[in-house]
Amino acid sequence: PPPPPPPPPTLPPRRSSDLSEIDREALADMFTSNFEGGIILSRILQNNKYLVDQILAYRDHLRLVFNQP
């Protein structure tokens, strides 16, 4: 079989040099909606994996926003 295609290039996250420009209230709202959405998916599909996935995705988002490895 042919080799798999190379992964798409990744771009560095755009980050303000001033952390005060980050809307913390919006990040808090995003957490709430991700968490509640994960709960709903987990209940409907009867699998806690969906809640865990949503929380981990939010953690990854925060790491990108704050430029952490």
PDB file of C-alpha atoms in Angstrom:
ATOM      1  CA  PRO A   1       0.000   0.000   0.000  1.00  0.00           C
ATOM      2  CA  PRO A   2       1.133   3.581  -0.577  1.00  0.00           C
ATOM      3  CA  PRO A   3       2.498   5.526   2.388  1.00  0.00           C
ATOM      4  CA  PRO A   4       0.010   7.725   4.250  1.00  0.00           C
ATOM      5  CA  PRO A   5      -0.119  11.381   3.242  1.00  0.00           C
ATOM      6  CA  PRO A   6       1.827  13.832   5.389  1.00  0.00           C
ATOM      7  CA  PRO A   7      -0.150  15.631   8.097  1.00  0.00           C
ATOM      8  CA  PRO A   8      -1.405  19.109   7.271  1.00  0.00           C
ATOM      9  CA  PRO A   9       0.869  21.941   8.369  1.00  0.00           C
ATOM     10  CA  THR A  10       0.073  23.433  11.733  1.00  0.00           C
ATOM     11  CA  LEU A  11       0.042  27.120  12.403  1.00  0.00           C
ATOM     12  CA  PRO A  12       1.179  28.626  15.689  1.00  0.00           C
ATOM     13  CA  PRO A  13      -1.705  29.981  17.751  1.00  0.00           C
ATOM     14  CA  ARG A  14      -2.391  33.659  17.413  1.00  0.00           C
ATOM     15  CA  ARG A  15      -1.797  35.130  20.814  1.00  0.00           C
ATOM     16  CA  SER A  16      -1.954  38.651  22.029  1.00  0.00           C
ATOM     17  CA  SER A  17       1.226  39.829  23.660  1.00  0.00           C
ATOM     18  CA  ASP A  18      -0.952  41.272  26.414  1.00  0.00           C
ATOM     19  CA  LEU A  19      -2.840  38.653  28.446  1.00  0.00           C
ATOM     20  CA  SER A  20      -5.199  41.343  29.713  1.00  0.00           C
ATOM     21  CA  GLU A  21      -6.859  41.297  26.269  1.00  0.00           C
ATOM     22  CA  ILE A  22      -8.131  37.741  26.841  1.00  0.00           C
ATOM     23  CA  ASP A  23     -11.831  37.727  27.673  1.00  0.00           C
ATOM     24  CA  ARG A  24     -11.915  35.586  30.804  1.00  0.00           C
ATOM     25  CA  GLU A  25     -15.682  35.774  31.064  1.00  0.00           C
ATOM     26  CA  ALA A  26     -15.990  34.336  27.564  1.00  0.00           C
ATOM     27  CA  LEU A  27     -13.586  31.526  28.530  1.00  0.00           C
ATOM     28  CA  ALA A  28     -15.730  30.788  31.584  1.00  0.00           C
ATOM     29  CA  ASP A  29     -18.890  30.733  29.445  1.00  0.00           C
ATOM     30  CA  MET A  30     -17.153  28.414  26.998  1.00  0.00           C
ATOM     31  CA  PHE A  31     -16.235  26.049  29.817  1.00  0.00           C
ATOM     32  CA  THR A  32     -19.823  25.987  31.057  1.00  0.00           C
ATOM     33  CA  SER A  33     -21.235  25.255  27.609  1.00  0.00           C
ATOM     34  CA  ASN A  34     -18.632  22.559  26.903  1.00  0.00           C
ATOM     35  CA  PHE A  35     -19.215  20.941  30.287  1.00  0.00           C
ATOM     36  CA  GLU A  36     -23.019  21.008  30.021  1.00  0.00           C
ATOM     37  CA  GLY A  37     -22.877  19.783  26.422  1.00  0.00           C
ATOM     38  CA  GLY A  38     -20.626  16.931  27.491  1.00  0.00           C
ATOM     39  CA  ILE A  39     -23.073  15.972  30.228  1.00  0.00           C
ATOM     40  CA  ILE A  40     -25.978  15.974  27.787  1.00  0.00           C
ATOM     41  CA  LEU A  41     -24.079  13.871  25.229  1.00  0.00           C
ATOM     42  CA  SER A  42     -22.932  11.449  27.912  1.00  0.00           C
ATOM     43  CA  ARG A  43     -26.473  10.956  29.193  1.00  0.00           C
ATOM     44  CA  ILE A  44     -28.058  10.590  25.763  1.00  0.00           C
ATOM     45  CA  LEU A  45     -25.391   8.209  24.451  1.00  0.00           C
ATOM     46  CA  GLN A  46     -24.866   6.533  27.855  1.00  0.00           C
ATOM     47  CA  ASN A  47     -21.115   6.901  27.675  1.00  0.00           C
ATOM     48  CA  ASN A  48     -18.999   9.173  29.901  1.00  0.00           C
ATOM     49  CA  LYS A  49     -16.357   9.372  27.165  1.00  0.00           C
ATOM     50  CA  TYR A  50     -18.131  12.377  25.645  1.00  0.00           C
ATOM     51  CA  LEU A  51     -17.893  14.428  28.822  1.00  0.00           C
ATOM     52  CA  VAL A  52     -14.210  13.579  29.191  1.00  0.00           C
ATOM     53  CA  ASP A  53     -13.575  14.477  25.535  1.00  0.00           C
ATOM     54  CA  GLN A  54     -15.209  17.893  25.965  1.00  0.00           C
ATOM     55  CA  ILE A  55     -13.176  18.704  29.065  1.00  0.00           C
ATOM     56  CA  LEU A  56      -9.925  17.621  27.412  1.00  0.00           C
ATOM     57  CA  ALA A  57     -10.742  19.673  24.311  1.00  0.00           C
ATOM     58  CA  TYR A  58     -11.289  22.738  26.521  1.00  0.00           C
ATOM     59  CA  ARG A  59      -7.981  22.091  28.288  1.00  0.00           C
ATOM     60  CA  ASP A  60      -6.233  21.957  24.906  1.00  0.00           C
ATOM     61  CA  HIS A  61      -7.916  25.206  23.920  1.00  0.00           C
ATOM     62  CA  LEU A  62      -6.665  26.932  27.071  1.00  0.00           C
ATOM     63  CA  ARG A  63      -3.165  25.676  26.421  1.00  0.00           C
ATOM     64  CA  LEU A  64      -3.271  27.176  22.939  1.00  0.00           C
ATOM     65  CA  VAL A  65      -4.671  30.477  24.198  1.00  0.00           C
ATOM     66  CA  PHE A  66      -2.035  30.811  26.894  1.00  0.00           C
ATOM     67  CA  ASN A  67       0.712  29.277  24.726  1.00  0.00           C
ATOM     68  CA  GLN A  68       1.566  26.411  27.080  1.00  0.00           C
ATOM     69  CA  PRO A  69       3.134  23.147  25.890  1.00  0.00           C
TER      70      PRO A  69
END
